[in-house]
Tab-separated table of C-alpha atoms in Angstrom:
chain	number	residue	atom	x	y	z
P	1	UNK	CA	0.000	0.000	0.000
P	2	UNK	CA	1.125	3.626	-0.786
P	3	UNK	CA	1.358	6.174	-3.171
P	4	UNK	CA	1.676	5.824	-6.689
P	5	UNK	CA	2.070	8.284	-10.089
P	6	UNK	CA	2.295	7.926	-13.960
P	7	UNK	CA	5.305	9.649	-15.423
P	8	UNK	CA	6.294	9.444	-19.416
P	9	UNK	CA	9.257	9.396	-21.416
P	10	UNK	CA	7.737	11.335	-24.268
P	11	UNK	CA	4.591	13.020	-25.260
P	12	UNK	CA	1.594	10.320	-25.550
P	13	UNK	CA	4.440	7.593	-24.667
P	14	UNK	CA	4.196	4.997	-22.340
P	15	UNK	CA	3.038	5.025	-18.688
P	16	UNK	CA	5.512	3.896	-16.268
P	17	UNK	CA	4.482	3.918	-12.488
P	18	UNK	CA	6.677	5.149	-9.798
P	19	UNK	CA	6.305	6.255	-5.680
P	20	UNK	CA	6.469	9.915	-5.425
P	21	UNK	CA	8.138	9.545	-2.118
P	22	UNK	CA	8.232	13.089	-0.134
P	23	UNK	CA	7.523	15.100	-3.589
P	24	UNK	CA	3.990	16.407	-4.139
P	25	UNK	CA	3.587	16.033	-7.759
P	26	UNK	CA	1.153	17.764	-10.352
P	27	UNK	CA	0.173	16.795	-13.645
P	28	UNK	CA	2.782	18.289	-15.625
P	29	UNK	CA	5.765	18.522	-13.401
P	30	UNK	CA	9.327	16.823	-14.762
P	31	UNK	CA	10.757	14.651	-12.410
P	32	UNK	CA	14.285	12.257	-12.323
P	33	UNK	CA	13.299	8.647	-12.993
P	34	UNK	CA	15.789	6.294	-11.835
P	35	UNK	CA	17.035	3.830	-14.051
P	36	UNK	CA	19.562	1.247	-15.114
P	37	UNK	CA	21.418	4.011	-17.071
P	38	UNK	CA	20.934	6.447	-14.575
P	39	UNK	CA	17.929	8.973	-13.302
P	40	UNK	CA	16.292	10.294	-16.868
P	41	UNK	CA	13.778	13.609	-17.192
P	42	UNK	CA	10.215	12.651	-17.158
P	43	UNK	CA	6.636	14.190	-17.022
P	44	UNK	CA	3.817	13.903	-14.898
P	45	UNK	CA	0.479	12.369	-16.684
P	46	UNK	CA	-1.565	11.233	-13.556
P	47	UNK	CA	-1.301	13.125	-9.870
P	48	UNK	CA	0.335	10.192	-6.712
P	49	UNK	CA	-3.334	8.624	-6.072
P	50	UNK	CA	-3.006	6.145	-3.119
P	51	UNK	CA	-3.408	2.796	-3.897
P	52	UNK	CA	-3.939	-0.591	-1.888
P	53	UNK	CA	-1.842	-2.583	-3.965
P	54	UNK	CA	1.652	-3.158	-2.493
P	55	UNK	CA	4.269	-0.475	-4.249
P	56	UNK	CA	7.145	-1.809	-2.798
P	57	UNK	CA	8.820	-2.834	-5.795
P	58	UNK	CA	8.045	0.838	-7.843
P	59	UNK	CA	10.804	3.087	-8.433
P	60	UNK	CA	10.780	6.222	-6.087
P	61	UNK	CA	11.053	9.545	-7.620
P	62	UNK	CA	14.681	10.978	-7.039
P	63	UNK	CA	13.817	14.514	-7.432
P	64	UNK	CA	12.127	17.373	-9.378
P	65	UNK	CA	14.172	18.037	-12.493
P	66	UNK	CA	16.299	21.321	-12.890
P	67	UNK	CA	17.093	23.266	-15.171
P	68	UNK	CA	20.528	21.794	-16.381
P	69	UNK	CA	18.448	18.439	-16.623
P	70	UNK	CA	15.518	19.622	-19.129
P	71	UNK	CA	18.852	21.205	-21.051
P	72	UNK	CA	20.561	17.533	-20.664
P	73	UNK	CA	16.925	16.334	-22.129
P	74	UNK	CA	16.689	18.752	-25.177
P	75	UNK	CA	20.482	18.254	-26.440
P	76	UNK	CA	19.448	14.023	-26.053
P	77	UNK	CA	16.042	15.198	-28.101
P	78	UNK	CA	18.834	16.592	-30.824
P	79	UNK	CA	21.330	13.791	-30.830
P	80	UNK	CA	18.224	11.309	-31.394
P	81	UNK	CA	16.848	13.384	-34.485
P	82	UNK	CA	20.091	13.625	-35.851
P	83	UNK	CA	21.227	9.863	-35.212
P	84	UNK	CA	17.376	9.204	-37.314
P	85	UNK	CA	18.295	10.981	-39.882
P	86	UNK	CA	21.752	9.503	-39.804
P	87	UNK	CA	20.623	5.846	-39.904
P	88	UNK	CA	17.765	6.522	-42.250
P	89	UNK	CA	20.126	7.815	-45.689
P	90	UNK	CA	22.890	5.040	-44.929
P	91	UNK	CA	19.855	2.928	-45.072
P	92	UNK	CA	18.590	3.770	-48.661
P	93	UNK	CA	22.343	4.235	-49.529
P	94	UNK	CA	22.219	0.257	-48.992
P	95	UNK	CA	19.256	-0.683	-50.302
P	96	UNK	CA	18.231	-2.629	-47.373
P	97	UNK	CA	14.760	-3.253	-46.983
P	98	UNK	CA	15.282	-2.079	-43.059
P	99	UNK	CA	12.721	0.462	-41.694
P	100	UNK	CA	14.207	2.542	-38.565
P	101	UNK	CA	11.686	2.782	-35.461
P	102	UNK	CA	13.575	4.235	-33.004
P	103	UNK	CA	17.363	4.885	-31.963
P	104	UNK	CA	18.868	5.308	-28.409
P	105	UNK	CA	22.438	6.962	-28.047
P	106	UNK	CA	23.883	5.934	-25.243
P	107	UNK	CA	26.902	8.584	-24.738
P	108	UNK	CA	28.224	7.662	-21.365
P	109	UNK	CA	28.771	3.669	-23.050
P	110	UNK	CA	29.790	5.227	-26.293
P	111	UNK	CA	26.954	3.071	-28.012
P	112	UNK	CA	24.404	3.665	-30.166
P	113	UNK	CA	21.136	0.734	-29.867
P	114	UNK	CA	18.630	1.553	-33.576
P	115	UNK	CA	15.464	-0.096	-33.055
P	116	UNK	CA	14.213	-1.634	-36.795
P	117	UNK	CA	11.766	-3.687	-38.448
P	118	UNK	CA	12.235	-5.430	-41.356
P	119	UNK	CA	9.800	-8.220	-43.132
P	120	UNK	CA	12.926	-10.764	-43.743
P	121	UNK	CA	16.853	-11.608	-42.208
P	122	UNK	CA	18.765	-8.880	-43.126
P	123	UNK	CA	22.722	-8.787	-43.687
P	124	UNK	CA	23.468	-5.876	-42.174
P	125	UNK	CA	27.378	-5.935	-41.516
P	126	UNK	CA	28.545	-3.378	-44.188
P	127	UNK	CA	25.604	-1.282	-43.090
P	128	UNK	CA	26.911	-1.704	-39.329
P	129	UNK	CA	30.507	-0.659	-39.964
P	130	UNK	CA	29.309	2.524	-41.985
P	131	UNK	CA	26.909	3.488	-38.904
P	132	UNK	CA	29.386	3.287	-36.595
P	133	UNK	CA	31.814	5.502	-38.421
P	134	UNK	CA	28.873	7.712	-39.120
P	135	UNK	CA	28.282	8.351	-35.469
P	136	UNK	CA	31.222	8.059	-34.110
P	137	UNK	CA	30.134	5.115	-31.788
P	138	UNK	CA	29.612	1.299	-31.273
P	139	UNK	CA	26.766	0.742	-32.705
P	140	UNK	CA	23.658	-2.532	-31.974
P	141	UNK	CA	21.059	-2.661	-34.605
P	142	UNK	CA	17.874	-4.661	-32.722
P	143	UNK	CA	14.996	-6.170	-34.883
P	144	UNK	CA	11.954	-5.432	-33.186
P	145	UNK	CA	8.191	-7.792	-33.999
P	146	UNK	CA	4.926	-6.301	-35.199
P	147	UNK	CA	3.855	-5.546	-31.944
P	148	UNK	CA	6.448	-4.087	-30.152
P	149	UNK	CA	6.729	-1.648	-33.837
P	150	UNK	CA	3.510	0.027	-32.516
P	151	UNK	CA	4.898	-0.073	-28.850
P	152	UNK	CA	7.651	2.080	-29.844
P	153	UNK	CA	6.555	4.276	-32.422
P	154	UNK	CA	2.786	4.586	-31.189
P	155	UNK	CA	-0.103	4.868	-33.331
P	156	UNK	CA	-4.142	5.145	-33.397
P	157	UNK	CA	-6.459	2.644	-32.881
P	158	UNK	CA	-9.659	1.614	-34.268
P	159	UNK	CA	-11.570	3.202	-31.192
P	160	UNK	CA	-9.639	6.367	-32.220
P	161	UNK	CA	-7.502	6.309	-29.017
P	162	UNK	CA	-3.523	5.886	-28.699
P	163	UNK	CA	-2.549	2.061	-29.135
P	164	UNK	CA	-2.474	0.306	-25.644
P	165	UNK	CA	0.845	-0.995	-26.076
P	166	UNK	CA	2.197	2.408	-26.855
P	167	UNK	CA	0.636	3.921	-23.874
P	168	UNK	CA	0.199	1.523	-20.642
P	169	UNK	CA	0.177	-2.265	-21.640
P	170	UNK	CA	3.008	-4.269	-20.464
P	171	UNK	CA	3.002	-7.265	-21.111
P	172	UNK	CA	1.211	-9.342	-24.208
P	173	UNK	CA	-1.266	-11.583	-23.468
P	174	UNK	CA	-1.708	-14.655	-26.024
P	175	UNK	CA	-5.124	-13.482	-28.015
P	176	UNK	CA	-6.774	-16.045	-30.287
P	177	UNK	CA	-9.825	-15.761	-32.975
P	178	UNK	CA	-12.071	-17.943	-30.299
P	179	UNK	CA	-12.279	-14.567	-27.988
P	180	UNK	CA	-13.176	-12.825	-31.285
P	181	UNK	CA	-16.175	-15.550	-32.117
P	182	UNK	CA	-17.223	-15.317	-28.357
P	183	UNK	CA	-17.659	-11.940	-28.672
P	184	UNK	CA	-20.042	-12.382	-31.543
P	185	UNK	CA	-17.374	-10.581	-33.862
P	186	UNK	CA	-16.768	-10.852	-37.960
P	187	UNK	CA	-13.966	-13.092	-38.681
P	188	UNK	CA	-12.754	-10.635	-40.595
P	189	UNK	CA	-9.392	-9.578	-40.328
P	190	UNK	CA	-9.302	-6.094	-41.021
P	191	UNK	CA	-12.125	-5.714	-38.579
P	192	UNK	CA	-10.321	-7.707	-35.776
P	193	UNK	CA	-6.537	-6.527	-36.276
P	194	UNK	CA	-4.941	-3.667	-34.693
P	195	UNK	CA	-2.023	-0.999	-35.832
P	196	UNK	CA	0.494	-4.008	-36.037
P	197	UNK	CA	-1.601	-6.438	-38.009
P	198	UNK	CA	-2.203	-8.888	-35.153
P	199	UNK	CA	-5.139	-9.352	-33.026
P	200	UNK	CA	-6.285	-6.261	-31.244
P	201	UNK	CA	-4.875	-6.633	-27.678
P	202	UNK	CA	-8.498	-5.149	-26.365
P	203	UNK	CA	-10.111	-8.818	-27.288
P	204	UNK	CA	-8.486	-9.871	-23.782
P	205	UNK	CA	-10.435	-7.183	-21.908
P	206	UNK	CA	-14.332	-7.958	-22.203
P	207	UNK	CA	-13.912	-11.670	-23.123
P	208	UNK	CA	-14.513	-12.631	-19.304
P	209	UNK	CA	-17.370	-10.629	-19.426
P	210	UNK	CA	-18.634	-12.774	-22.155
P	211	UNK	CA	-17.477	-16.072	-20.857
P	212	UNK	CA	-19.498	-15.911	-17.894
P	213	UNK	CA	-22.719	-13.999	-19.650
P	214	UNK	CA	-23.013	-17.224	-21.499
P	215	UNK	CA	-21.951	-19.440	-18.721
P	216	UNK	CA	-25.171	-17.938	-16.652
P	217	UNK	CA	-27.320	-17.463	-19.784
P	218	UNK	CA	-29.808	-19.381	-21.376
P	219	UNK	CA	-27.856	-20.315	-24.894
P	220	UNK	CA	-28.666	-19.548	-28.459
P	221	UNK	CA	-31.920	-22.261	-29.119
P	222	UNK	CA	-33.212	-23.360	-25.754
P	223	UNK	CA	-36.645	-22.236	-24.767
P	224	UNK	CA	-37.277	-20.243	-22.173
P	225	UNK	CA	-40.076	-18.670	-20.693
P	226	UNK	CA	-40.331	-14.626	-20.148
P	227	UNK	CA	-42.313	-11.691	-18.568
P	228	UNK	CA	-43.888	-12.035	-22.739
P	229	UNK	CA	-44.649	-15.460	-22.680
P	230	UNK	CA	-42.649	-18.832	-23.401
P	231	UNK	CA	-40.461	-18.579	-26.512
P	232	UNK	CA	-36.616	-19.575	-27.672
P	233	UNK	CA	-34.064	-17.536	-27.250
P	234	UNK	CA	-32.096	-16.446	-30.608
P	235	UNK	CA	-29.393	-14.060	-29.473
P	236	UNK	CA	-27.600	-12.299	-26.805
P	237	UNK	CA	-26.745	-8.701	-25.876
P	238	UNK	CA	-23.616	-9.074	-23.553
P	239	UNK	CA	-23.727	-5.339	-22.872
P	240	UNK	CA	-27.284	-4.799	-22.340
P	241	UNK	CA	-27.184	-7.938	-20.115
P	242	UNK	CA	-30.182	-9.106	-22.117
P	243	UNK	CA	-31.236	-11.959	-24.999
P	244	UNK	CA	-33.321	-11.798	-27.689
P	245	UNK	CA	-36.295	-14.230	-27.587
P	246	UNK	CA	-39.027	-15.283	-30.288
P	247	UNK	CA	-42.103	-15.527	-28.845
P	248	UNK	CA	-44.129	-19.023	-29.642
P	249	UNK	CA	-47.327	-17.413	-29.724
P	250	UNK	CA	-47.178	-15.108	-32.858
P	251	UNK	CA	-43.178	-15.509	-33.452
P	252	UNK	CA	-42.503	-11.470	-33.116
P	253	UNK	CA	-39.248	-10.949	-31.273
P	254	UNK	CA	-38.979	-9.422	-27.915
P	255	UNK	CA	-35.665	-8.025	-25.646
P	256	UNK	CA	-35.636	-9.408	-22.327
P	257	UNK	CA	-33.553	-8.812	-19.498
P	258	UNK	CA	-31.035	-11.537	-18.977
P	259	UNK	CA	-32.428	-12.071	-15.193
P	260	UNK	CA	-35.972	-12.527	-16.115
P	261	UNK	CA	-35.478	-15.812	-18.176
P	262	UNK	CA	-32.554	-16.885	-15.696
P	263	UNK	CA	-33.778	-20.079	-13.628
P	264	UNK	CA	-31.838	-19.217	-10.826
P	265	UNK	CA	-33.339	-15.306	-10.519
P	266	UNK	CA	-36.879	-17.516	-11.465
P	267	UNK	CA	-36.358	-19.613	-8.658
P	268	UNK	CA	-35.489	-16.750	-6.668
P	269	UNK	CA	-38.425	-14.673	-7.069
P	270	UNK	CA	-40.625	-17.328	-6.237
P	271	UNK	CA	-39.702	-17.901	-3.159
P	272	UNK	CA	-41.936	-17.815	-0.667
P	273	UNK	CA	-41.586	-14.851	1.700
P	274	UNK	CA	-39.872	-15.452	5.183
């Protein structure tokens, strides 16, 4: 239990959760991060809220950031653009099909890691010894998958909101087309696949939901009687919490609330009083 905030790295960036410790931070402040490279500059996206989760194992904020630090920030801010740039002509130059996503100069190791995707094995060795001459540095080229693409650069959504992955998910969870069919979804791919052209992450978050709505629920086919009259229920409405039924008497459809053709809330309701 304790204190927690969200800082980022960059504007619409990744979350990353730390304990404020003794500082009382706003929404906007720039803070020292510690890392495993040393504290870095980062802003304030959600005010220390206390939470009952343990936070033991969250960084603690080292500080507000000073001057000299947002100055150390914008000359890193330069050296990245320029390294981009860099990495992107010797690139074409090449003729590699390489695409750079990122790049991280690391001037106190005298390294420089470039984040890339790239559809197939690449020989990159001739590339490699003209980068490092380039920049002056030993450089690590690192081939990232479709998903962690989006993580890094960022990107839009269907739902027209940043990407999860590129703002607070951490870790993958395995997603599979039987969430999508659960869900009462098109099997369509372009309906169904995110920014990186796998599953949408956001399958994993409501298919609970829909496991136990059908767990609880009459299914698709079994009769049923309702506050209309007996009839057979034809489909679901997971967010309404009600099913679709078509009356026996004169077949018209009617929306009923998933409690009222339940045999447990049935059997409840009749009861008799105590």
């Amino acid at each position: 239990m304790g204190m927690l905030c969200a800082v980022t790295f960059t504007a619409n960036g990744q979350l990353h959760y730390a304990d404020p410790g003794d500082l009382h931070v706003e929404v906007g402040d720039h803070v020292l991060l510690p890392t495993d490279r040393g504290p870095v500059v980062a802003q304030v996206m959600w005010a220390a809220e206390y939470s009952s989760e343990p936070t033991d194992g969250f960084p603690v904020l080292l500080g507000p950031a000073t001057a000299a630090d947002l100055a150390d920030q914008e000359s890193t801010r330069k050296v990245k653009a320029r390294t981009l740039v860099a990495s992107r002509k010797l690139i074409r130059e090449h003729g590699l099909p390489m695409k750079v996503l990122a790049v991280d100069p690391q001037p106190a190791n005298n390294k420089t890691v470039i984040y890339y995707s790239s559809p197939d094995t690449v020989d990159f060795r001739s590339l490699l010894r003209d980068l490092s001459a380039t920049l002056g540095s030993r450089v690590e080229l690192l081939q990232l998958a479709a998903r962690d693409s989006v993580r890094v650069t960022g990107g839009i959504g269907t739902c027209g909101r940043d990407t999860c992955c590129s703002t607070f998910l951490k870790d993958y969870e395995p997603i599979t087309l039987a969430m999508a069919r659960d869900q009462d979804l098109p099997a369509n791919p372009m309906r169904i696949s995110g920014a990186c052209g796998r599953l949408m992450c956001c399958l994993k978050y409501e298919h609970p939901l829909y496991q136990d709505f059908k767990a609880t629920t009459p299914a698709i086919g079994e009769p049923v009687d309702s506050p209309a009259g007996p009839g057979t229920v034809i489909s679901h409405s997971v967010p309404g919490e009600s099913v679709v039924i078509r009356l026996a008497s004169d077949g018209t459809k009617q929306v009923c609330p998933k409690a009222s053709v339940c045999s447990a809330r049935k059997a409840y309701d009749s009861r008799p009083p105590s």
